[in-house]
Short mmCIF file of C-alpha atoms in Angstrom, two decimals:
data_model
loop_
_atom_site.label_atom_id
_atom_site.label_comp_id
_atom_site.label_asym_id
_atom_site.label_seq_id
_atom_site.Cartn_x
_atom_site.Cartn_y
_atom_site.Cartn_z
CA UNK A 1 101.72 98.68 110.90
CA UNK A 2 103.70 100.19 113.73
CA UNK A 3 104.12 103.44 111.94
CA UNK A 4 100.31 103.58 111.01
CA UNK A 5 99.46 103.09 114.66
CA UNK A 6 101.94 105.79 115.78
CA UNK A 7 101.46 108.46 113.20
CA UNK A 8 97.66 108.18 112.50
CA UNK A 9 96.59 110.61 115.24
CA UNK A 10 99.04 113.34 114.40
CA UNK A 11 98.93 113.47 110.67
CA UNK A 12 96.11 114.66 108.52
CA UNK A 13 96.27 112.05 105.88
CA UNK A 14 98.26 108.85 105.30
CA UNK A 15 98.35 107.29 101.85
CA UNK A 16 99.32 103.66 102.35
CA UNK A 17 100.66 101.10 99.86
CA UNK A 18 101.51 97.48 100.09
CA UNK A 19 101.52 94.34 98.03
CA UNK A 20 98.89 92.86 100.34
CA UNK A 21 95.46 94.28 101.45
CA UNK A 22 95.58 96.36 104.56
CA UNK A 23 93.14 95.87 107.54
CA UNK A 24 91.18 98.39 109.59
CA UNK A 25 91.72 101.44 107.30
CA UNK A 26 90.64 104.61 109.18
CA UNK A 27 88.99 107.76 107.97
CA UNK A 28 92.39 109.55 107.46
CA UNK A 29 94.02 106.58 105.71
CA UNK A 30 93.94 105.73 102.06
CA UNK A 31 95.00 102.28 101.12
CA UNK A 32 96.40 101.34 97.63
CA UNK A 33 97.34 97.70 96.91
CA UNK A 34 99.92 97.40 94.22
CA UNK A 35 103.41 95.95 93.39
CA UNK A 36 106.38 98.32 93.55
CA UNK A 37 107.20 97.21 90.02
CA UNK A 38 104.09 99.02 88.72
CA UNK A 39 105.61 102.34 87.90
CA UNK A 40 102.39 103.91 86.74
CA UNK A 41 100.69 103.09 90.08
CA UNK A 42 103.68 104.54 92.02
CA UNK A 43 103.45 107.74 89.84
CA UNK A 44 99.68 108.05 90.48
CA UNK A 45 99.96 107.63 94.23
CA UNK A 46 102.54 110.49 94.57
CA UNK A 47 99.91 113.06 93.60
CA UNK A 48 99.47 115.77 96.30
CA UNK A 49 102.04 114.07 98.59
CA UNK A 50 104.51 116.27 100.65
CA UNK A 51 106.64 113.40 102.07
CA UNK A 52 107.33 109.74 101.28
CA UNK A 53 108.36 107.13 103.88
CA UNK A 54 109.93 104.27 101.73
CA UNK A 55 110.03 100.90 103.55
CA UNK A 56 109.57 98.42 100.74
CA UNK A 57 112.36 95.93 100.31
CA UNK A 58 113.38 92.34 99.78
CA UNK A 59 115.09 90.82 102.92
CA UNK A 60 116.03 87.22 104.00
CA UNK A 61 116.49 84.68 101.23
CA UNK A 62 116.71 86.31 97.79
CA UNK A 63 118.24 85.99 94.34
CA UNK A 64 119.81 88.80 92.41
CA UNK A 65 116.94 89.36 90.08
CA UNK A 66 114.43 89.76 92.87
CA UNK A 67 116.72 91.99 94.90
CA UNK A 68 117.29 94.23 91.93
CA UNK A 69 113.67 94.38 90.98
CA UNK A 70 112.59 95.62 94.47
CA UNK A 71 115.66 97.20 96.10
CA UNK A 72 117.19 98.79 93.01
CA UNK A 73 114.68 99.39 90.21
CA UNK A 74 111.71 99.70 92.57
CA UNK A 75 113.74 102.14 94.78
CA UNK A 76 114.61 104.23 91.64
CA UNK A 77 110.92 104.33 90.60
CA UNK A 78 109.80 105.53 93.99
CA UNK A 79 112.44 108.28 94.29
CA UNK A 80 111.98 109.42 90.69
CA UNK A 81 108.14 109.39 90.86
CA UNK A 82 108.47 111.45 94.03
CA UNK A 83 110.79 114.02 92.36
CA UNK A 84 108.41 114.25 89.34
CA UNK A 85 105.41 114.99 91.68
CA UNK A 86 107.18 117.54 93.64
CA UNK A 87 107.62 115.63 96.87
CA UNK A 88 109.62 117.59 99.47
CA UNK A 89 110.94 114.99 101.87
CA UNK A 90 111.90 111.28 101.62
CA UNK A 91 112.48 109.01 104.71
CA UNK A 92 114.28 105.86 103.57
CA UNK A 93 114.52 102.57 105.35
CA UNK A 94 118.27 101.90 105.02
CA UNK A 95 119.97 99.25 107.12
CA UNK A 96 123.00 98.72 109.34
CA UNK A 97 124.03 96.20 106.75
CA UNK A 98 125.38 99.41 104.98
CA UNK A 99 128.30 99.35 107.45
CA UNK A 100 128.28 95.78 108.62
CA UNK A 101 131.95 95.13 107.61
CA UNK A 102 133.32 97.43 110.27
CA UNK A 103 135.04 95.61 113.23
CA UNK A 104 132.62 95.10 116.08
CA UNK A 105 135.07 96.86 118.32
CA UNK A 106 134.75 100.14 116.23
CA UNK A 107 132.13 102.69 117.26
CA UNK A 108 130.67 103.35 113.76
CA UNK A 109 129.08 106.66 113.03
CA UNK A 110 127.26 107.82 109.79
CA UNK A 111 130.26 110.00 109.14
CA UNK A 112 132.41 107.14 108.28
CA UNK A 113 132.44 105.71 104.73
CA UNK A 114 129.92 102.84 104.12
CA UNK A 115 131.25 99.25 104.29
CA UNK A 116 128.36 97.02 103.33
CA UNK A 117 128.43 93.41 104.40
CA UNK A 118 126.23 91.96 101.64
CA UNK A 119 124.62 92.75 98.36
CA UNK A 120 121.55 93.66 100.33
CA UNK A 121 123.68 96.23 102.09
CA UNK A 122 125.23 97.49 98.88
CA UNK A 123 121.81 98.34 97.47
CA UNK A 124 121.03 100.22 100.70
CA UNK A 125 124.21 102.29 100.22
CA UNK A 126 123.11 102.92 96.68
CA UNK A 127 119.74 104.28 98.01
CA UNK A 128 121.64 106.61 100.42
CA UNK A 129 123.74 107.83 97.52
CA UNK A 130 120.66 108.36 95.23
CA UNK A 131 119.17 110.54 97.90
CA UNK A 132 122.47 112.63 98.07
CA UNK A 133 122.11 113.12 94.33
CA UNK A 134 118.37 114.15 94.60
CA UNK A 135 119.23 116.60 97.37
CA UNK A 136 122.19 118.19 95.52
CA UNK A 137 120.44 118.34 92.12
CA UNK A 138 116.84 118.77 93.05
CA UNK A 139 116.72 120.04 96.60
CA UNK A 140 114.71 117.05 97.97
CA UNK A 141 115.59 116.82 101.71
CA UNK A 142 115.81 113.22 103.13
CA UNK A 143 116.72 111.11 106.13
CA UNK A 144 118.17 107.53 105.53
CA UNK A 145 117.49 105.31 108.61
CA UNK A 146 120.14 102.68 109.11
CA UNK A 147 117.85 100.36 110.97
CA UNK A 148 119.15 97.53 113.10
CA UNK A 149 116.88 94.77 114.20
CA UNK A 150 113.21 96.04 114.11
CA UNK A 151 111.03 93.66 116.13
CA UNK A 152 108.31 93.88 118.71
CA UNK A 153 110.90 92.49 121.13
CA UNK A 154 114.52 91.59 120.83
CA UNK A 155 114.92 88.10 119.58
CA UNK A 156 118.50 87.12 120.16
CA UNK A 157 121.83 88.10 121.57
CA UNK A 158 122.74 90.28 118.68
CA UNK A 159 119.42 92.24 118.99
CA UNK A 160 120.38 93.21 122.55
CA UNK A 161 122.57 95.73 120.83
CA UNK A 162 120.71 96.29 117.49
CA UNK A 163 117.01 96.42 118.57
CA UNK A 164 114.81 99.17 117.36
CA UNK A 165 111.34 99.18 119.11
CA UNK A 166 107.99 99.93 117.57
CA UNK A 167 107.63 103.09 119.67
CA UNK A 168 111.20 104.26 118.82
CA UNK A 169 110.83 103.77 115.15
CA UNK A 170 107.56 105.93 115.25
CA UNK A 171 109.47 108.66 117.04
CA UNK A 172 112.39 108.30 114.54
CA UNK A 173 110.19 108.57 111.56
CA UNK A 174 107.99 111.23 112.93
CA UNK A 175 111.07 113.42 113.72
CA UNK A 176 112.51 112.70 110.30
CA UNK A 177 109.38 114.14 108.72
CA UNK A 178 109.07 117.16 110.85
CA UNK A 179 112.69 118.37 110.95
CA UNK A 180 112.77 121.76 109.25
CA UNK A 181 115.96 121.08 107.20
CA UNK A 182 117.71 117.74 107.57
CA UNK A 183 119.55 118.21 104.39
CA UNK A 184 120.62 114.68 103.30
CA UNK A 185 120.92 113.00 106.73
CA UNK A 186 121.94 109.42 107.57
CA UNK A 187 120.84 108.25 110.99
CA UNK A 188 121.48 104.99 112.86
CA UNK A 189 118.13 103.33 113.74
CA UNK A 190 118.46 101.81 117.19
CA UNK A 191 116.73 102.07 120.53
CA UNK A 192 118.51 103.15 123.78
CA UNK A 193 120.21 99.79 124.22
CA UNK A 194 122.85 99.28 126.90
CA UNK A 195 124.98 97.23 124.54
CA UNK A 196 124.80 99.57 121.56
CA UNK A 197 128.06 99.68 119.88
CA UNK A 198 127.62 102.69 117.59
CA UNK A 199 127.71 106.46 118.00
CA UNK A 200 125.53 108.89 116.16
CA UNK A 201 125.71 112.64 116.62
CA UNK A 202 122.79 113.02 114.25
CA UNK A 203 120.47 111.77 117.01
CA UNK A 204 121.06 115.13 118.72
CA UNK A 205 120.53 117.07 115.47
CA UNK A 206 117.31 115.25 114.71
CA UNK A 207 116.14 115.46 118.36
CA UNK A 208 115.81 111.70 118.64
CA UNK A 209 115.70 110.44 122.27
CA UNK A 210 115.06 106.64 122.15
CA UNK A 211 113.26 105.38 125.25
CA UNK A 212 113.28 101.61 124.94
CA UNK A 213 116.23 99.32 126.01
CA UNK A 214 116.59 95.72 124.85
CA UNK A 215 118.37 95.00 128.10
CA UNK A 216 114.99 95.01 129.95
CA UNK A 217 114.11 91.90 127.88
CA UNK A 218 117.36 90.06 128.27
CA UNK A 219 115.86 87.02 129.94
#
């Protein structure tokens, strides 16, 4: 929803998909309601698409079968359908759970090896690795966003460091779509938080300048 509001004015056509009906669809939006497990529907919606922003995923409480169906098999079907349709760019919602087992005292950057802190994080690393293969074998450029805590506002002490605001996620995705050649880039997805404990030189490469700071909502 935040991306729709932020991208709508600057992009010619947005093809949207979700498992639930979408509200207030505008003239340059096309809404398709389907499940990520429907491979034929995924293939059909890739027609005439230049770039894909993949956000679908199971979070919170899950069992292995559900996690695999959406975060592994569903992920593959999206990426492979994009390849078959000639999609040029993929922006993937990865997660900071991809490196969550580093000590909190270490300033983690995407250049360090992944250290996932959960099975959820393992599948996010798998998605990043798949995109490396799609870039090396098929030339599809991509940006994987290791998103921290996406919320309208920070909700707890942890998110004072890990918050990603709606405005900053729009900027991050927009830059990921417009960059002339990101290769196969992995980027940490945070706002400009005072308590941020990571370091990411790819922000400069991408041109990302986050504006929001969770510290302003500390109280």
